[in-house]
Tab-separated table of C-alpha atoms and ligand atoms in Angstrom:
chain	number	residue	atom	x	y	z
A	29	UNK	CA	48.785	29.696	97.646
A	30	UNK	CA	47.342	26.319	98.592
A	31	UNK	CA	49.628	23.323	98.859
A	32	UNK	CA	48.012	21.406	96.010
A	33	UNK	CA	48.699	20.342	92.476
A	34	UNK	CA	46.165	20.286	89.657
A	35	UNK	CA	46.232	17.431	87.151
A	36	UNK	CA	44.341	17.616	83.891
A	37	UNK	CA	43.426	14.682	81.656
A	38	UNK	CA	43.998	16.187	78.183
A	39	UNK	CA	41.678	13.604	76.585
A	40	UNK	CA	38.590	14.335	78.665
A	41	UNK	CA	39.540	17.792	79.891
A	42	UNK	CA	38.737	16.743	83.468
A	43	UNK	CA	40.882	18.338	86.174
A	44	UNK	CA	41.499	17.262	89.716
A	45	UNK	CA	43.139	19.187	92.534
A	46	UNK	CA	45.306	16.990	94.718
A	47	UNK	CA	46.818	17.931	98.088
A	48	UNK	CA	50.580	17.771	98.682
A	49	UNK	CA	51.721	16.146	101.917
A	50	UNK	CA	54.893	17.630	103.394
A	51	UNK	CA	57.176	15.977	105.932
A	52	UNK	CA	59.775	17.576	108.205
A	53	UNK	CA	62.537	17.244	105.562
A	54	UNK	CA	62.901	16.036	102.004
A	55	UNK	CA	60.473	16.045	99.083
A	56	UNK	CA	56.753	16.224	99.731
A	57	UNK	CA	54.324	13.842	98.033
A	58	UNK	CA	51.171	14.358	95.973
A	59	UNK	CA	48.319	12.600	97.752
A	60	UNK	CA	46.698	10.642	94.929
A	61	UNK	CA	44.347	8.576	97.082
A	62	UNK	CA	41.287	10.229	95.444
A	63	UNK	CA	42.726	10.214	91.907
A	64	UNK	CA	41.044	7.030	90.679
A	65	UNK	CA	37.703	8.001	92.180
A	66	UNK	CA	37.870	11.452	90.593
A	67	UNK	CA	39.357	10.576	87.180
A	68	UNK	CA	39.156	6.810	86.661
A	69	UNK	CA	42.947	6.799	86.215
A	70	UNK	CA	45.692	4.998	88.107
A	71	UNK	CA	49.302	6.172	88.387
A	72	UNK	CA	52.076	4.047	86.846
A	73	UNK	CA	55.423	3.841	88.675
A	74	UNK	CA	57.244	0.512	88.259
A	75	UNK	CA	59.849	0.035	90.972
A	76	UNK	CA	58.175	2.845	92.986
A	77	UNK	CA	60.727	5.381	91.767
A	78	UNK	CA	58.522	8.359	92.679
A	79	UNK	CA	56.044	6.845	95.120
A	80	UNK	CA	55.942	7.394	98.884
A	81	UNK	CA	54.155	4.406	100.407
A	82	UNK	CA	53.804	5.771	103.951
A	83	UNK	CA	54.788	8.430	106.462
A	84	UNK	CA	57.756	7.388	108.583
A	85	UNK	CA	59.818	9.056	111.314
A	86	UNK	CA	62.594	6.459	111.457
A	87	UNK	CA	65.190	7.097	108.735
A	88	UNK	CA	65.960	10.072	106.522
A	89	UNK	CA	67.991	9.829	103.312
A	90	UNK	CA	69.068	12.613	100.972
A	91	UNK	CA	70.440	10.631	98.051
A	92	UNK	CA	71.801	13.640	96.166
A	93	UNK	CA	73.791	14.900	99.147
A	94	UNK	CA	74.758	11.420	100.425
A	95	UNK	CA	73.035	11.909	103.798
A	96	UNK	CA	71.668	9.150	106.037
A	97	UNK	CA	70.181	9.753	109.483
A	98	UNK	CA	68.400	7.489	111.965
A	99	UNK	CA	65.827	9.404	114.028
A	100	UNK	CA	67.708	12.605	113.120
A	101	UNK	CA	71.185	11.417	114.100
A	102	UNK	CA	73.817	11.349	111.298
A	103	UNK	CA	74.969	7.813	110.546
A	104	UNK	CA	78.617	8.882	110.912
A	105	UNK	CA	78.067	9.891	114.556
A	106	UNK	CA	76.138	6.736	115.404
A	107	UNK	CA	78.783	4.508	113.802
A	108	UNK	CA	81.550	6.251	115.713
A	109	UNK	CA	79.994	6.421	119.164
A	110	UNK	CA	77.304	3.747	119.547
A	111	UNK	CA	76.877	0.017	119.858
A	112	UNK	CA	74.389	-1.840	117.700
A	113	UNK	CA	72.089	-2.303	120.716
A	114	UNK	CA	71.933	1.457	121.349
A	115	UNK	CA	71.018	1.969	117.698
A	116	UNK	CA	68.417	-0.824	117.777
A	117	UNK	CA	66.835	0.925	120.783
A	118	UNK	CA	66.966	4.238	118.931
A	119	UNK	CA	65.245	2.776	115.883
A	120	UNK	CA	62.506	1.003	117.797
A	121	UNK	CA	61.841	3.469	120.618
A	122	UNK	CA	62.821	6.726	118.941
A	123	UNK	CA	65.506	7.808	121.418
A	124	UNK	CA	69.052	6.833	122.314
A	125	UNK	CA	68.896	5.028	125.654
A	126	UNK	CA	70.546	6.249	128.882
A	127	UNK	CA	72.637	3.845	130.965
A	128	UNK	CA	69.685	2.258	132.766
A	129	UNK	CA	67.420	2.001	129.738
A	130	UNK	CA	70.208	0.407	127.719
A	131	UNK	CA	70.979	-2.121	130.459
A	132	UNK	CA	67.303	-3.037	130.670
A	133	UNK	CA	66.956	-3.306	126.872
A	134	UNK	CA	70.099	-5.412	126.505
A	135	UNK	CA	69.140	-7.697	129.343
A	136	UNK	CA	65.721	-8.328	127.735
A	137	UNK	CA	67.325	-9.048	124.357
A	138	UNK	CA	69.918	-11.355	125.923
A	139	UNK	CA	67.200	-13.299	127.732
A	140	UNK	CA	65.343	-13.824	124.477
A	141	UNK	CA	68.382	-15.064	122.571
A	142	UNK	CA	67.939	-18.704	123.484
A	143	UNK	CA	65.538	-20.490	121.134
A	144	UNK	CA	63.101	-23.267	121.927
A	145	UNK	CA	65.032	-26.529	121.846
A	146	UNK	CA	62.657	-28.050	119.295
A	147	UNK	CA	63.377	-25.170	116.912
A	148	UNK	CA	67.055	-26.179	116.826
A	149	UNK	CA	65.914	-29.585	115.515
A	150	UNK	CA	64.552	-27.939	112.360
A	151	UNK	CA	68.102	-27.481	111.132
A	152	UNK	CA	68.586	-31.246	110.920
A	153	UNK	CA	65.902	-31.270	108.238
A	154	UNK	CA	68.025	-29.133	105.936
A	155	UNK	CA	70.730	-30.669	103.772
A	156	UNK	CA	74.164	-29.980	105.272
A	157	UNK	CA	75.035	-27.710	102.298
A	158	UNK	CA	71.800	-25.658	102.273
A	159	UNK	CA	72.330	-21.957	101.766
A	160	UNK	CA	72.075	-20.344	105.219
A	161	UNK	CA	69.630	-17.751	103.837
A	162	UNK	CA	67.290	-20.615	102.913
A	163	UNK	CA	67.531	-21.886	106.496
A	164	UNK	CA	67.006	-18.349	107.844
A	165	UNK	CA	63.852	-17.805	105.783
A	166	UNK	CA	62.361	-21.134	106.878
A	167	UNK	CA	63.314	-21.032	110.542
A	168	UNK	CA	62.437	-17.348	111.097
A	169	UNK	CA	58.956	-17.997	109.642
A	170	UNK	CA	58.594	-21.018	111.903
A	171	UNK	CA	58.926	-18.786	114.992
A	172	UNK	CA	55.227	-18.042	114.359
A	173	UNK	CA	54.507	-21.576	115.533
A	174	UNK	CA	55.997	-20.991	119.000
A	175	UNK	CA	54.336	-17.909	120.467
A	176	UNK	CA	50.571	-18.313	120.027
A	177	UNK	CA	49.947	-16.653	123.382
A	178	UNK	CA	51.654	-13.387	122.358
A	179	UNK	CA	50.557	-13.042	118.735
A	180	UNK	CA	47.815	-10.458	119.155
A	181	UNK	CA	49.064	-7.638	116.955
A	182	UNK	CA	46.584	-5.201	118.531
A	183	UNK	CA	48.182	-5.761	121.948
A	184	UNK	CA	51.026	-3.283	122.665
A	185	UNK	CA	52.838	-5.669	125.025
A	186	UNK	CA	52.651	-8.502	122.523
A	187	UNK	CA	54.059	-6.235	119.845
A	188	UNK	CA	57.001	-5.155	122.004
A	189	UNK	CA	57.725	-8.735	122.974
A	190	UNK	CA	57.658	-9.922	119.368
A	191	UNK	CA	60.040	-7.114	118.348
A	192	UNK	CA	62.519	-7.965	121.110
A	193	UNK	CA	62.253	-11.689	120.394
A	194	UNK	CA	62.923	-11.153	116.702
A	195	UNK	CA	66.070	-9.074	117.255
A	196	UNK	CA	67.360	-11.596	119.802
A	197	UNK	CA	66.535	-14.869	118.101
A	198	UNK	CA	67.586	-13.901	114.591
A	199	UNK	CA	71.232	-13.887	115.792
A	200	UNK	CA	70.905	-17.354	117.306
A	201	UNK	CA	69.206	-18.669	114.152
A	202	UNK	CA	71.941	-17.105	111.986
A	203	UNK	CA	74.683	-18.777	114.023
A	204	UNK	CA	72.839	-22.112	113.951
A	205	UNK	CA	72.592	-21.902	110.116
A	206	UNK	CA	76.368	-21.512	109.996
A	207	UNK	CA	76.984	-24.373	112.419
A	208	UNK	CA	74.673	-26.602	110.376
A	209	UNK	CA	76.765	-25.858	107.254
A	210	UNK	CA	80.070	-26.701	108.916
A	211	UNK	CA	78.750	-29.630	110.939
A	212	UNK	CA	79.669	-28.270	114.374
A	213	UNK	CA	77.366	-28.434	117.416
A	214	UNK	CA	75.165	-25.397	118.065
A	215	UNK	CA	76.413	-23.129	120.832
A	216	UNK	CA	73.973	-21.612	123.319
A	217	UNK	CA	73.962	-17.814	123.685
A	218	UNK	CA	75.757	-16.416	126.742
A	219	UNK	CA	73.731	-13.859	128.716
A	220	UNK	CA	76.886	-12.100	129.887
A	221	UNK	CA	78.053	-11.264	126.369
A	222	UNK	CA	76.975	-8.241	124.370
A	223	UNK	CA	74.978	-8.854	121.195
A	224	UNK	CA	77.743	-8.838	118.558
A	225	UNK	CA	80.161	-10.637	120.847
A	226	UNK	CA	77.475	-13.231	121.545
A	227	UNK	CA	76.900	-13.784	117.824
A	228	UNK	CA	80.624	-14.322	117.199
A	229	UNK	CA	80.680	-16.705	120.161
A	230	UNK	CA	77.729	-18.719	118.841
A	231	UNK	CA	79.412	-18.899	115.437
A	232	UNK	CA	83.029	-19.586	116.327
A	233	UNK	CA	83.133	-21.165	119.795
A	234	UNK	CA	82.949	-24.953	120.176
A	235	UNK	CA	82.226	-27.017	123.279
A	236	UNK	CA	85.824	-28.257	123.130
A	237	UNK	CA	87.578	-25.196	124.485
A	238	UNK	CA	87.399	-21.576	125.546
A	239	UNK	CA	86.701	-18.839	123.000
A	240	UNK	CA	87.182	-15.139	123.306
A	241	UNK	CA	86.299	-12.835	120.450
A	242	UNK	CA	88.741	-10.243	119.214
A	243	UNK	CA	87.653	-6.714	120.272
A	244	UNK	CA	88.536	-5.489	116.746
A	245	UNK	CA	86.072	-7.990	115.302
A	246	UNK	CA	83.380	-7.033	117.837
A	247	UNK	CA	83.796	-3.325	117.071
A	248	UNK	CA	83.765	-3.939	113.302
A	249	UNK	CA	80.602	-6.036	113.624
A	250	UNK	CA	78.922	-3.309	115.692
A	251	UNK	CA	79.703	-0.738	112.999
A	252	UNK	CA	78.569	-2.972	110.134
A	253	UNK	CA	75.336	-3.775	111.961
A	254	UNK	CA	74.678	-0.086	112.695
A	255	UNK	CA	75.177	0.764	109.006
A	256	UNK	CA	72.932	-2.074	107.874
A	257	UNK	CA	70.248	-1.591	110.534
A	258	UNK	CA	67.799	0.494	108.511
A	259	UNK	CA	67.408	2.244	105.181
A	260	UNK	CA	63.827	3.539	105.030
A	261	UNK	CA	61.496	1.953	102.440
A	262	UNK	CA	63.995	-0.380	100.692
A	263	UNK	CA	62.764	-3.579	98.993
A	264	UNK	CA	62.905	-5.839	102.056
A	265	UNK	CA	61.400	-3.265	104.450
A	266	UNK	CA	58.622	-2.545	101.975
A	267	UNK	CA	58.067	-6.309	101.736
A	268	UNK	CA	57.736	-6.504	105.528
A	269	UNK	CA	55.255	-3.624	105.471
A	270	UNK	CA	53.229	-5.115	102.620
A	271	UNK	CA	53.066	-8.502	104.364
A	272	UNK	CA	52.086	-6.771	107.616
A	273	UNK	CA	49.343	-4.756	105.905
A	274	UNK	CA	47.237	-7.921	105.717
A	275	UNK	CA	47.528	-8.373	109.491
A	276	UNK	CA	50.034	-11.256	109.193
A	277	UNK	CA	51.977	-12.040	112.355
A	278	UNK	CA	55.351	-10.293	112.848
A	279	UNK	CA	57.471	-13.445	112.475
A	280	UNK	CA	55.886	-14.221	109.099
A	281	UNK	CA	56.427	-10.591	108.036
A	282	UNK	CA	60.126	-10.611	108.984
A	283	UNK	CA	60.578	-13.936	107.151
A	284	UNK	CA	59.174	-12.188	104.054
A	285	UNK	CA	61.791	-9.469	104.559
A	286	UNK	CA	64.554	-12.103	104.749
A	287	UNK	CA	63.563	-13.585	101.398
A	288	UNK	CA	63.383	-10.181	99.724
A	289	UNK	CA	66.804	-9.223	101.091
A	290	UNK	CA	68.369	-12.336	99.565
A	291	UNK	CA	68.297	-11.071	95.951
A	292	UNK	CA	71.584	-9.873	94.395
A	293	UNK	CA	70.089	-6.456	93.558
A	294	UNK	CA	69.555	-5.937	97.318
A	295	UNK	CA	71.241	-7.638	100.307
A	296	UNK	CA	72.644	-10.469	98.209
A	297	UNK	CA	75.005	-7.937	96.603
A	298	UNK	CA	77.704	-8.393	99.283
A	299	UNK	CA	78.118	-12.064	98.365
A	300	UNK	CA	77.960	-11.207	94.645
A	301	UNK	CA	80.701	-8.550	95.014
A	302	UNK	CA	83.213	-11.091	96.337
A	303	UNK	CA	82.282	-13.561	93.608
A	304	UNK	CA	82.783	-10.870	90.999
A	305	UNK	CA	86.142	-9.779	92.407
A	306	UNK	CA	87.229	-13.409	92.174
A	307	UNK	CA	86.172	-13.482	88.531
A	308	UNK	CA	88.043	-10.252	87.805
A	309	UNK	CA	91.100	-11.740	89.488
A	310	UNK	CA	93.682	-9.043	88.750
A	311	UNK	CA	94.064	-5.361	87.849
A	312	UNK	CA	94.704	-6.108	84.172
A	313	UNK	CA	91.207	-7.601	83.805
A	314	UNK	CA	89.366	-4.579	85.238
A	315	UNK	CA	88.870	-2.753	81.875
A	316	UNK	CA	87.313	-5.888	80.391
A	317	UNK	CA	84.727	-6.061	83.194
A	318	UNK	CA	84.055	-2.305	83.076
A	319	UNK	CA	83.426	-2.666	79.330
A	320	UNK	CA	80.959	-5.482	80.023
A	321	UNK	CA	79.142	-3.349	82.621
A	322	UNK	CA	78.745	-0.607	80.002
A	323	UNK	CA	77.583	-2.913	77.222
A	324	UNK	CA	73.802	-2.582	76.806
A	325	UNK	CA	73.626	-6.052	75.245
A	326	UNK	CA	75.278	-7.668	78.262
A	327	UNK	CA	73.173	-8.052	81.445
A	328	UNK	CA	76.401	-7.909	83.489
A	329	UNK	CA	76.481	-5.218	86.210
A	330	UNK	CA	79.264	-4.125	88.476
A	331	UNK	CA	78.052	-5.485	91.808
A	332	UNK	CA	78.268	-3.127	94.784
A	333	UNK	CA	77.860	-0.136	92.453
A	334	UNK	CA	74.804	2.038	92.027
A	335	UNK	CA	71.840	2.710	94.249
A	336	UNK	CA	68.236	3.699	93.664
A	337	UNK	CA	68.431	6.609	96.095
A	338	UNK	CA	72.105	7.619	96.335
A	339	UNK	CA	73.337	9.639	93.398
A	340	UNK	CA	76.459	10.400	95.383
A	341	UNK	CA	78.898	8.300	97.422
A	342	UNK	CA	76.812	6.081	99.749
A	343	UNK	CA	77.710	7.483	103.221
A	344	UNK	CA	77.758	3.925	104.567
A	345	UNK	CA	80.361	2.937	101.962
A	346	UNK	CA	82.627	5.803	103.127
A	347	UNK	CA	82.544	4.482	106.704
A	348	UNK	CA	82.879	0.839	105.668
A	349	UNK	CA	85.856	1.610	103.436
A	350	UNK	CA	87.640	3.100	106.467
A	351	UNK	CA	86.677	0.152	108.692
A	352	UNK	CA	87.987	-2.229	106.029
A	353	UNK	CA	91.367	-0.467	106.169
A	354	UNK	CA	91.445	-0.779	109.979
A	355	UNK	CA	90.336	-4.414	110.081
A	356	UNK	CA	92.751	-5.510	107.389
A	357	UNK	CA	95.608	-3.750	109.177
A	358	UNK	CA	94.769	-5.662	112.353
A	359	UNK	CA	94.557	-8.961	110.539
A	360	UNK	CA	98.030	-8.867	109.052
A	361	UNK	CA	97.845	-12.504	108.096
A	362	UNK	CA	94.748	-11.961	105.968
A	363	UNK	CA	94.997	-11.711	102.242
A	364	UNK	CA	94.720	-8.030	101.214
A	365	UNK	CA	94.661	-8.799	97.508
A	366	UNK	CA	90.885	-8.659	97.228
A	367	UNK	CA	90.671	-5.319	99.054
A	368	UNK	CA	93.425	-3.804	96.898
A	369	UNK	CA	91.657	-5.026	93.759
A	370	UNK	CA	88.403	-3.459	94.997
A	371	UNK	CA	90.163	-0.129	95.604
A	372	UNK	CA	91.559	-0.210	92.078
A	373	UNK	CA	88.202	-1.154	90.570
A	374	UNK	CA	86.550	1.712	92.435
A	375	UNK	CA	89.181	4.194	91.260
A	376	UNK	CA	88.866	3.161	87.624
A	377	UNK	CA	85.049	3.069	87.640
A	378	UNK	CA	84.743	6.476	89.322
A	379	UNK	CA	86.762	8.047	86.501
A	380	UNK	CA	84.760	6.362	83.762
A	381	UNK	CA	82.290	8.558	81.905
A	382	UNK	CA	79.543	5.866	82.008
A	383	UNK	CA	79.622	5.694	85.820
A	384	UNK	CA	80.092	9.468	86.231
A	385	UNK	CA	77.139	10.296	83.964
A	386	UNK	CA	74.814	7.874	85.728
A	387	UNK	CA	76.094	8.840	89.186
A	388	UNK	CA	77.013	5.238	89.992
A	389	UNK	CA	79.086	5.090	93.187
A	390	UNK	CA	80.072	2.196	95.457
A	391	UNK	CA	77.193	1.262	97.750
A	392	UNK	CA	77.214	-0.186	101.284
A	393	UNK	CA	77.914	-3.682	100.028
A	394	UNK	CA	80.970	-2.959	97.929
A	395	UNK	CA	83.266	-3.248	100.968
A	396	UNK	CA	81.171	-4.996	103.638
A	397	UNK	CA	81.913	-8.506	102.302
A	398	UNK	CA	85.639	-7.892	102.544
A	399	UNK	CA	85.398	-7.045	106.236
A	400	UNK	CA	83.298	-10.125	106.964
A	401	UNK	CA	85.774	-12.191	104.964
A	402	UNK	CA	88.652	-10.832	107.074
A	403	UNK	CA	86.708	-11.742	110.236
A	404	UNK	CA	86.478	-15.340	109.030
A	405	UNK	CA	82.791	-15.193	108.087
A	406	UNK	CA	82.168	-17.203	104.929
A	407	UNK	CA	80.566	-15.797	101.799
A	408	UNK	CA	77.286	-17.598	102.061
A	409	UNK	CA	76.799	-15.982	105.503
A	410	UNK	CA	77.194	-12.376	104.314
A	411	UNK	CA	73.536	-11.749	103.504
A	412	UNK	CA	72.617	-13.556	106.725
A	413	UNK	CA	74.696	-11.023	108.681
A	414	UNK	CA	72.893	-8.242	106.820
A	415	UNK	CA	69.544	-9.832	107.745
A	416	UNK	CA	70.492	-9.965	111.438
A	417	UNK	CA	71.278	-6.234	111.417
A	418	UNK	CA	68.288	-5.252	109.267
A	419	UNK	CA	65.895	-7.053	111.616
A	420	UNK	CA	66.204	-4.022	113.929
A	421	UNK	CA	64.947	-1.840	111.068
A	422	UNK	CA	62.255	-4.275	109.973
A	423	UNK	CA	60.729	-4.514	113.449
A	424	UNK	CA	60.914	-0.718	113.887
A	425	UNK	CA	58.937	-0.255	110.684
A	426	UNK	CA	56.498	-2.966	111.702
A	427	UNK	CA	55.958	-1.282	115.099
A	428	UNK	CA	55.545	2.132	113.467
A	429	UNK	CA	53.104	0.751	110.947
A	430	UNK	CA	51.008	-0.929	113.636
A	431	UNK	CA	50.551	2.494	115.315
A	432	UNK	CA	49.769	4.319	112.064
A	433	UNK	CA	46.127	5.484	112.046
A	434	UNK	CA	46.110	5.021	108.243
A	435	UNK	CA	45.879	1.225	108.157
A	436	UNK	CA	44.958	-0.191	104.766
A	437	UNK	CA	45.918	-3.414	103.104
A	438	UNK	CA	48.654	-2.816	100.487
A	439	UNK	CA	47.020	-3.458	97.159
A	440	UNK	CA	48.617	-1.918	94.046
A	441	UNK	CA	46.711	-1.846	90.770
A	442	UNK	CA	47.908	-2.555	87.232
A	443	UNK	CA	47.595	-1.493	83.616
A	444	UNK	CA	46.086	-4.575	82.021
A	445	UNK	CA	47.779	-5.607	78.742
A	446	UNK	CA	46.217	-9.048	78.236
A	447	UNK	CA	43.594	-10.404	75.856
A	448	UNK	CA	40.242	-8.635	75.709
A	449	UNK	CA	37.092	-10.715	76.175
A	450	UNK	CA	36.897	-13.816	73.964
A	451	UNK	CA	34.679	-16.884	74.037
A	452	UNK	CA	35.622	-20.325	75.241
A	453	UNK	CA	36.630	-22.790	72.512
A	454	UNK	CA	36.000	-26.501	73.207
A	455	UNK	CA	39.118	-28.709	73.289
A	456	UNK	CA	38.437	-30.469	69.954
A	457	UNK	CA	38.191	-27.105	68.126
A	458	UNK	CA	41.451	-25.524	69.432
B	1	ACO	N1	76.689	-1.567	86.758
B	1	ACO	C1	76.503	-1.064	85.505
B	1	ACO	N2	75.490	-0.239	85.181
B	1	ACO	C2	74.615	0.082	86.155
B	1	ACO	C3	74.756	-0.417	87.466
B	1	ACO	C4	75.841	-1.264	87.758
B	1	ACO	N3	76.013	-1.751	88.986
B	1	ACO	N4	73.739	0.061	88.229
B	1	ACO	C5	72.991	0.828	87.426
B	1	ACO	N5	73.522	0.847	86.161
B	1	ACO	C6	73.038	1.626	85.003
B	1	ACO	C7	71.804	0.982	84.373
B	1	ACO	O1	72.164	0.094	83.341
B	1	ACO	C8	71.070	2.206	83.855
B	1	ACO	O2	71.706	2.641	82.677
B	1	ACO	P1	70.833	3.335	81.479
B	1	ACO	O3	70.289	4.590	82.092
B	1	ACO	O4	71.800	3.553	80.397
B	1	ACO	O5	69.754	2.345	81.153
B	1	ACO	C9	71.336	3.267	84.926
B	1	ACO	O6	72.601	2.894	85.506
B	1	ACO	C10	70.268	3.324	86.026
B	1	ACO	O7	70.108	2.029	86.569
B	1	ACO	P2	68.737	1.418	87.110
B	1	ACO	O8	68.768	-0.056	86.985
B	1	ACO	O9	67.606	2.152	86.448
B	1	ACO	O10	68.799	1.872	88.597
B	1	ACO	P3	67.901	1.295	89.787
B	1	ACO	O11	67.738	2.402	90.725
B	1	ACO	O12	66.651	0.671	89.256
B	1	ACO	O13	68.784	0.104	90.400
B	1	ACO	C11	70.407	-1.026	91.704
B	1	ACO	C12	69.569	0.264	91.542
B	1	ACO	C13	69.479	-2.236	91.674
B	1	ACO	C14	71.081	-0.979	93.064
B	1	ACO	C15	71.457	-1.095	90.580
B	1	ACO	O14	72.319	0.018	90.652
B	1	ACO	C16	72.264	-2.400	90.603
B	1	ACO	O15	71.802	-3.402	90.047
B	1	ACO	N6	73.457	-2.408	91.265
B	1	ACO	C17	74.243	-3.617	91.399
B	1	ACO	C18	73.673	-4.488	92.523
B	1	ACO	C19	73.958	-3.916	93.905
B	1	ACO	O16	75.077	-3.535	94.229
B	1	ACO	N7	72.909	-3.911	94.764
B	1	ACO	C20	73.021	-3.462	96.148
B	1	ACO	C21	72.293	-2.160	96.366
B	1	ACO	S1	72.508	-1.628	98.038
B	1	ACO	C22	71.444	-2.562	98.905
B	1	ACO	O17	70.388	-2.919	98.496
B	1	ACO	C23	71.811	-2.939	100.222
């Protein structure tokens, strides 16, 4: 039996046989690239619910079973045993690094963390209270203006350098956005510090005294960054790929990813979760908010709940929930009220028929904001932290895409619903 599917247009009676492409795991995909030529029909799939846009060997998700793997490794094992840098290497290069490879990779990233001094001046152009994601989007895009000599996307060395630069500099730009908000001087990266430690240093150290980050905070940040590093063809990664399909430079493509991540239905959810928990305020108000989430006439949604792919507990949320317990235990002074309220909200929602029927579970961002909050990272920085971690995924997809022999500009079609042809009417007759 051939691996094909036959589609028939019942109006014209025309049939077309389409091949099915199978990967190593997960659902295959009907190859419809000849469909329009053969039948004059497009496919219609708003939100790309059933559309595979590419082949990829980076991340595997089974949403029904709640499985997430990077390059074959279960996310639980990576979160327990690895640092973010090991995982970034895994995503980009395909393998976990040995001692020497990791040292070399880290040293390259550390060397790239400093940004051109004139780039730091850009921040002065932003109002002191600008959202740090707005600064991120602008400043990341402006990196394109600094590396003309290594912007040849057909050159393998240029590509590798751009990928390493992006991962390195996005942390420095994130910290500078924070410093701009709070009016403190920017801190230079320290080559002797590991990536997450370095980021905390750039955010929380001042020139006035010594700073040493808490190992609990560094470990928590490593885990959060590993969990946020990649998630196959999500909205921001698909945005990076679509931007890249035109041959745009990698810095411009990653800036596109930053802007897509910002929305509350995607990476902006972590900030929205904390805002919503504030609005809920106490246990007694939970039923009122659950009722709003269920009301079809109310656009209100329970933030941090639901996922396009996971129809089971998001495996990242399971790990993050545990990390939140550990971090909050170590930060005795921190207010646990918000975390306790979140646990209660989760418990009530998971028993509610509406959420059960629709398989709506907490996603990665339901608990991540609470950990960042406990580490002293303000709300408007939460999506920025996500962007720093996701840059590893974005550049991996960009690198993979650049090597893909099937290189075509991304160009979806549409079903046109507008006016049919009509003749121009002069102004005085309208
Ligand atoms: N609260 C209440 N109802 C919800 C929620 C929610 N959070 N999420 C989905 N639903 C309902 C929808 O109303 C719909 O109900 P219906 O079938 O009766 O019409 C059903 O569940 C399916 O929802 P869709 O919107 O079709 O699901 P989709 O896959 O398009 O959206 C999304 C996924 C955007 C994540 C959605 O669940 C949502 O808005 N969640 C809240 C925002 C959020 O937490 N985003 C972060 C996602 S993780 C990440 O990107 C890092």
